Short mmCIF file of C-alpha atoms and ligand atoms in Angstrom, two decimals:
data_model
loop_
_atom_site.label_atom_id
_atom_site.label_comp_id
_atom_site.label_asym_id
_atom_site.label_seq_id
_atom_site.Cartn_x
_atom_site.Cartn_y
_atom_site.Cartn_z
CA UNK A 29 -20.01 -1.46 16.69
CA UNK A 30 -20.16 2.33 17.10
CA UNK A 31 -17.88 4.24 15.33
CA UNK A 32 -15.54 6.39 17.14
CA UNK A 33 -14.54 9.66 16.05
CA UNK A 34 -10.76 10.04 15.79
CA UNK A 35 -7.88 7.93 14.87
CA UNK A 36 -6.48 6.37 17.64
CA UNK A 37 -2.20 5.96 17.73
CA UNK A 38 -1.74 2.51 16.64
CA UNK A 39 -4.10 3.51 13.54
CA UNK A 40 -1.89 6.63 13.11
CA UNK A 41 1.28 4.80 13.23
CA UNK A 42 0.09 2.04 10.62
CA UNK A 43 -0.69 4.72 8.35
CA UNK A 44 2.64 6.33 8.42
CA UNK A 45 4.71 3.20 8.00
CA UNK A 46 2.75 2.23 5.14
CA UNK A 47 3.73 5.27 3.53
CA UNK A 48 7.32 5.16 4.41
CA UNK A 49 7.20 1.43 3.44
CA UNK A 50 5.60 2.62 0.34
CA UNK A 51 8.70 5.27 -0.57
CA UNK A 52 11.09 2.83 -0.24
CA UNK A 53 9.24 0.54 -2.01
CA UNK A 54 8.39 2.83 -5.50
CA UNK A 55 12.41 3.68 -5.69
CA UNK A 56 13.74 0.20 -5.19
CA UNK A 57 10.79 -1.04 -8.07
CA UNK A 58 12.39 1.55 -10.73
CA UNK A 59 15.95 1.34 -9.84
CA UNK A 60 16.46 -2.39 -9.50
CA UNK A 61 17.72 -3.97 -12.93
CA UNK A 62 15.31 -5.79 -15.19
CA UNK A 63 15.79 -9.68 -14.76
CA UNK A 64 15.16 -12.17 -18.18
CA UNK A 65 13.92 -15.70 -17.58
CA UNK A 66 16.67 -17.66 -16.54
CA UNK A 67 18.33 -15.06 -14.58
CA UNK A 68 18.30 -15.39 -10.89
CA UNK A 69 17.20 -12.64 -8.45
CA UNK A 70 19.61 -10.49 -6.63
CA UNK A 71 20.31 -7.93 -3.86
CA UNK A 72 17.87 -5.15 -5.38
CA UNK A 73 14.87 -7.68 -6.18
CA UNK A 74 15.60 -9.10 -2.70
CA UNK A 75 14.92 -6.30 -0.81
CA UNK A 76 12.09 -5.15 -3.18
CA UNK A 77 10.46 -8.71 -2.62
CA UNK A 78 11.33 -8.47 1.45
CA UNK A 79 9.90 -4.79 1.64
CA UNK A 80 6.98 -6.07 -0.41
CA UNK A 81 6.15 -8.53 2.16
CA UNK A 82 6.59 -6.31 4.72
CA UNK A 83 3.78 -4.16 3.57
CA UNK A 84 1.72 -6.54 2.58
CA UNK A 85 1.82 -8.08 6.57
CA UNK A 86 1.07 -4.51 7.66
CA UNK A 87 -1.75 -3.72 5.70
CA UNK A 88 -3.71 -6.78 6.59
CA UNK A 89 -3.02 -6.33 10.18
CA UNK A 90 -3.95 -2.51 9.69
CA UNK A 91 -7.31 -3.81 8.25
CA UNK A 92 -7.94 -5.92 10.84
CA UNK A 93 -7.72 -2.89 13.08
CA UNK A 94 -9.56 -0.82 11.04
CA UNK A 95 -12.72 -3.38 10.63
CA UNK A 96 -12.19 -3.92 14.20
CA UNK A 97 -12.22 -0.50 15.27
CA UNK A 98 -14.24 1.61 13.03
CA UNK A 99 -13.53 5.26 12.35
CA UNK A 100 -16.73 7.59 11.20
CA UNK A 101 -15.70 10.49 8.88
CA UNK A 102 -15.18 14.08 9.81
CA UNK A 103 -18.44 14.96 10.35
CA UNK A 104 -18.38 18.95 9.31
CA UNK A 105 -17.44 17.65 5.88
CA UNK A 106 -20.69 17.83 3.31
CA UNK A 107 -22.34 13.90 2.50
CA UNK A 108 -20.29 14.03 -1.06
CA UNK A 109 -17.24 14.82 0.37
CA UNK A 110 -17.54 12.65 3.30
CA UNK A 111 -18.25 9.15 0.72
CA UNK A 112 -15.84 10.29 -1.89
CA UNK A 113 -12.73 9.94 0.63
CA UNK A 114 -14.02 6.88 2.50
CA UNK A 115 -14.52 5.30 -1.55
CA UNK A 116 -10.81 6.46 -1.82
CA UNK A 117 -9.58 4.74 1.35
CA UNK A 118 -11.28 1.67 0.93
CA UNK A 119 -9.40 1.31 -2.35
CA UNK A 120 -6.63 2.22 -1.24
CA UNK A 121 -6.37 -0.90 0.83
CA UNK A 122 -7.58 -2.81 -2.02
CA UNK A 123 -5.23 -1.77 -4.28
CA UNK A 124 -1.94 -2.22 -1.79
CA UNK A 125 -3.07 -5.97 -1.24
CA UNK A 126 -3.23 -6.13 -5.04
CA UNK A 127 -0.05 -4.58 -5.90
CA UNK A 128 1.15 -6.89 -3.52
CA UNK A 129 -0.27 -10.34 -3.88
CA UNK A 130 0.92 -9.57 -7.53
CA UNK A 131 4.04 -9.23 -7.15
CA UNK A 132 4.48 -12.68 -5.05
CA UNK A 133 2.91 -14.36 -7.93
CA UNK A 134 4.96 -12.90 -10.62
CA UNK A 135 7.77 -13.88 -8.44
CA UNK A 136 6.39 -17.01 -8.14
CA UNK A 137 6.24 -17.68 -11.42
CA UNK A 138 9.51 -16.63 -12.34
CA UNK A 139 10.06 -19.75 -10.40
CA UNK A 140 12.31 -18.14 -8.15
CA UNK A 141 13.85 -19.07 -4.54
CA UNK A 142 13.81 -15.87 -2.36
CA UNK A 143 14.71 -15.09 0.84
CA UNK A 144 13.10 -12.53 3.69
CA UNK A 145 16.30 -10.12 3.91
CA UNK A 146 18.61 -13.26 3.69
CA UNK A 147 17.08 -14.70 6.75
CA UNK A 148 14.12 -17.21 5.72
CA UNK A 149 12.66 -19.03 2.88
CA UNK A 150 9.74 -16.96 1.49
CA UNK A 151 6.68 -18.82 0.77
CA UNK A 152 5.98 -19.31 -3.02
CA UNK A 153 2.49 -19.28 -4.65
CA UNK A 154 2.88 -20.87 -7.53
CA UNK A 155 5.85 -22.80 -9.59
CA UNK A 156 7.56 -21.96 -12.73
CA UNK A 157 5.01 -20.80 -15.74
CA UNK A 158 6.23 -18.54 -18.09
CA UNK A 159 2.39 -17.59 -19.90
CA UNK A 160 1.57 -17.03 -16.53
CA UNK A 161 4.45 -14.58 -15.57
CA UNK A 162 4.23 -12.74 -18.45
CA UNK A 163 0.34 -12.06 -17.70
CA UNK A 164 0.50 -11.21 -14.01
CA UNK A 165 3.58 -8.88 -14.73
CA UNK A 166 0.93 -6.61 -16.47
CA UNK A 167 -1.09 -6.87 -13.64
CA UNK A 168 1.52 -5.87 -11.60
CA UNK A 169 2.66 -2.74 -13.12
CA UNK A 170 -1.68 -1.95 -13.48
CA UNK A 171 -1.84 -1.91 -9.86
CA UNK A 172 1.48 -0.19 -8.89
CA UNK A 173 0.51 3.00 -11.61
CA UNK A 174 -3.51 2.24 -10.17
CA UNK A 175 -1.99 2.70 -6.58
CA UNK A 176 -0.47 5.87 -7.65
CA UNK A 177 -3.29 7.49 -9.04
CA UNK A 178 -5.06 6.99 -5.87
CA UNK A 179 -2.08 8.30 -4.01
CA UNK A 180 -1.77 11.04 -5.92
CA UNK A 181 -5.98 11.78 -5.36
CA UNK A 182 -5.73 11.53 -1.37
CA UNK A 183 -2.73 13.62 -1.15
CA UNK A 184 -4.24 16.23 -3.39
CA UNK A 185 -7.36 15.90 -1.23
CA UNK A 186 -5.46 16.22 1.89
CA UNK A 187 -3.85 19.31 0.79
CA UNK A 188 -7.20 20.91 -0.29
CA UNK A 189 -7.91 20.62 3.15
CA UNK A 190 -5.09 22.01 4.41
CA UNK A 191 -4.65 24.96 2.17
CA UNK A 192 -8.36 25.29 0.87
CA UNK A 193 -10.95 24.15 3.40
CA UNK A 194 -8.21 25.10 6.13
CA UNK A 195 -10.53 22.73 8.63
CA UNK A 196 -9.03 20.18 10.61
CA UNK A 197 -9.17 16.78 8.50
CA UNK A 198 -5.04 16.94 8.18
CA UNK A 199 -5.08 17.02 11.88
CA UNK A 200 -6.82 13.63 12.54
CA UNK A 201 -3.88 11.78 11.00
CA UNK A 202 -1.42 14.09 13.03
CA UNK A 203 0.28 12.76 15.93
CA UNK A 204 -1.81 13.97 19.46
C1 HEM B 315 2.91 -2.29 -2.57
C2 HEM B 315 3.98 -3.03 -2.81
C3 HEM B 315 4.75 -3.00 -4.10
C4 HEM B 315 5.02 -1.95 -4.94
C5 HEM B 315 4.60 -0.50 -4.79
C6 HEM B 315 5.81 -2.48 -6.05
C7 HEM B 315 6.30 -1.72 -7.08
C8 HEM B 315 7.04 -2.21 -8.13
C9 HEM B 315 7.62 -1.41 -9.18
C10 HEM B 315 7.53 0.11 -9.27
C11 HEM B 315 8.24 -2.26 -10.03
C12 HEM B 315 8.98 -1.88 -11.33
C13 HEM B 315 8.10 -2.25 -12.48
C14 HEM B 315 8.18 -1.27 -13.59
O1 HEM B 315 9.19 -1.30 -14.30
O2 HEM B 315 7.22 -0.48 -13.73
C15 HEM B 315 8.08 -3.60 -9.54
C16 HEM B 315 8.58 -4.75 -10.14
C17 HEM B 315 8.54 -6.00 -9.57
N1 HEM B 315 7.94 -6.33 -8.37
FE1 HEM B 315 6.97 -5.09 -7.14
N2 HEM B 315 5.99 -3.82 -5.86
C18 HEM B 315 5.37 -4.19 -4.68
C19 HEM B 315 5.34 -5.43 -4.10
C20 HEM B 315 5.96 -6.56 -4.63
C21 HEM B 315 5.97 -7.87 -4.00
C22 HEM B 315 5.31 -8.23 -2.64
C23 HEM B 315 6.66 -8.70 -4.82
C24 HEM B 315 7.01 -10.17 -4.66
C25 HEM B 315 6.79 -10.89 -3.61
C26 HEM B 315 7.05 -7.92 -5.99
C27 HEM B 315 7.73 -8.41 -7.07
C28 HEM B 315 8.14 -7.69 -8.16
C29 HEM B 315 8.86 -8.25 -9.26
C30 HEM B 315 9.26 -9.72 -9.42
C31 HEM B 315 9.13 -7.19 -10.16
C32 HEM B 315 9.93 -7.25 -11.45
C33 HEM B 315 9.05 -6.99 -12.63
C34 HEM B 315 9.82 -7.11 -13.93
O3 HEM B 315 10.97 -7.54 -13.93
O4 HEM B 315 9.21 -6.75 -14.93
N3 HEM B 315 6.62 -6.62 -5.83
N4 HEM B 315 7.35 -3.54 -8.39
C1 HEM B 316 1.95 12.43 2.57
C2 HEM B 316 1.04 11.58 2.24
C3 HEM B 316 -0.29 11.40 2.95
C4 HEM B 316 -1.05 12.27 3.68
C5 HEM B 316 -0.76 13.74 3.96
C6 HEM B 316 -2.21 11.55 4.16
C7 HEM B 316 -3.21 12.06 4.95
C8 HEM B 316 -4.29 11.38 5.45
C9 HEM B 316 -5.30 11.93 6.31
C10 HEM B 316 -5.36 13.36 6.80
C11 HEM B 316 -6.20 10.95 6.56
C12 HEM B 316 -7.46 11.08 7.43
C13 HEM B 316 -8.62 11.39 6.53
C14 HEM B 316 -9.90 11.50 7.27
O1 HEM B 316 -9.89 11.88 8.42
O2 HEM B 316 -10.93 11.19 6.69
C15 HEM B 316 -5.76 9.77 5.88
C16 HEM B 316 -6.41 8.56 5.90
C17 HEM B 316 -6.02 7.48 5.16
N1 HEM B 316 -4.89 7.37 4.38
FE1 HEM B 316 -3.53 8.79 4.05
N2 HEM B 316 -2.14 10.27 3.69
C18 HEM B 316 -0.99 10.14 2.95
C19 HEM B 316 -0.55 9.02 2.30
C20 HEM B 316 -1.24 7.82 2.24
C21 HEM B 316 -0.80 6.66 1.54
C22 HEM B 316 0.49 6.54 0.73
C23 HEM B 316 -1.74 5.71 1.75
C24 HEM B 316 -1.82 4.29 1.28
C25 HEM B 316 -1.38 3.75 0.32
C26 HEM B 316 -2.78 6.27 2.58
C27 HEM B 316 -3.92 5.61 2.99
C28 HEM B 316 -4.87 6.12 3.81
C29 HEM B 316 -6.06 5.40 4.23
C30 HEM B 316 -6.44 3.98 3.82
C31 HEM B 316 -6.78 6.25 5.07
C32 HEM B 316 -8.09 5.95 5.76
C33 HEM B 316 -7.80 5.37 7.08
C34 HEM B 316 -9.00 4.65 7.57
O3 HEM B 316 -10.05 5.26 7.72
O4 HEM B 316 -8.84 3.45 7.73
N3 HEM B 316 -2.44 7.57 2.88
N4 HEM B 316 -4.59 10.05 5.21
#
């Protein structure tokens, strides 16, 4: 497949909604009261769970349309440049499906019943096993501080261009 040269809208608009998704998603984490075995989820953890799901259904169909419809890099950027951001977007996608899948097995098992916004069932992984929940909540927390760093790297990257390079990389994620 040949790869074309800009990012097309519906790639523009699952990029943006991750990243709204994703600053909804960091607030609700830190804000929402800790919860000790035993204790039963509420309105915070249900949203964080339901918003968690949400993103994790939108960055597998964004892969899909990514490996479907492959983007090549800027090409005035140098060779270095050019595999240091695509190593930084392909984990990028790693890392959100690991923060993800995760979190929906530490929920799982906490043994938990939870709900999509109130309105369904959600699927469970796993059932109730405390060793288990204890390990994968490391894990958890490892990917969501992981997921920052890389975050943090893009952003930074994206503003070199911006205010640095001044060349149009910021442009091909840019509405038009
Ligand atoms: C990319 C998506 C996600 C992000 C960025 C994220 C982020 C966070 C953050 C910041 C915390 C607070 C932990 C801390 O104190 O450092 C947290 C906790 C938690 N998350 Fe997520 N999360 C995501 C997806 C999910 C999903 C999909 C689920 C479940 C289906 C989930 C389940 C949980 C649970 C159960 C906790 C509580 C941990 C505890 O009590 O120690 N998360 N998450
Ligand atoms: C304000 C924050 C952000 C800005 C300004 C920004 C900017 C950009 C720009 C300009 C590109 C295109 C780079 C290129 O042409 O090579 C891009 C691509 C990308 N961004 Fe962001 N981004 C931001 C936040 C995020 C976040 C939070 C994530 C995910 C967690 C993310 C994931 C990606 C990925 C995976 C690509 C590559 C798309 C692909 O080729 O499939 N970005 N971003």
């Amino acid at each position: 497949m040949t790869p074309r040269l800009h990012y097309g809208t519906p790639a523009k608009i699952f990029h943006w909604l991750i990243v709204a998704l994703l600053a909804v998603q960091y607030p609700i984490g830190w804000l929402m009261p800790d919860l000790h075995r035993g204790m039963q989820p509420g309105a915070p953890m249900i949203f964080h769970v339901s918003v968690g799901f949400t993103i994790l259904l939108v960055i597998v169909l964004r892969l899909a349309w990514r490996l479907s419809h492959p983007v090549a890099p800027e090409s005035s950027l140098p060779i270095r440049q050019r595999l240091s951001s695509e190593l930084v977007h392909w984990m990028l996608y790693v890392m959100v499906l690991a923060t993800t899948i995760s979190g929906w097995l530490f929920a799982s098992y906490r043994g938990w019943t939870l709900s999509f916004f109130y309105l369904f069932r959600l699927p469970m992984l796993a059932s109730d096993n405390a060793a288990a929940g204890k390990a994968i909540d490391g894990l958890h927390q490892a990917a969501e501080w992981l997921l920052i760093v890389l975050i943090v790297l893009h952003v930074g990257a994206a503003l070199v261009h911006i205010f640095i390079y001044r060349n149009r990389v910021m442009q091909r994620m840019l509405p038009g």
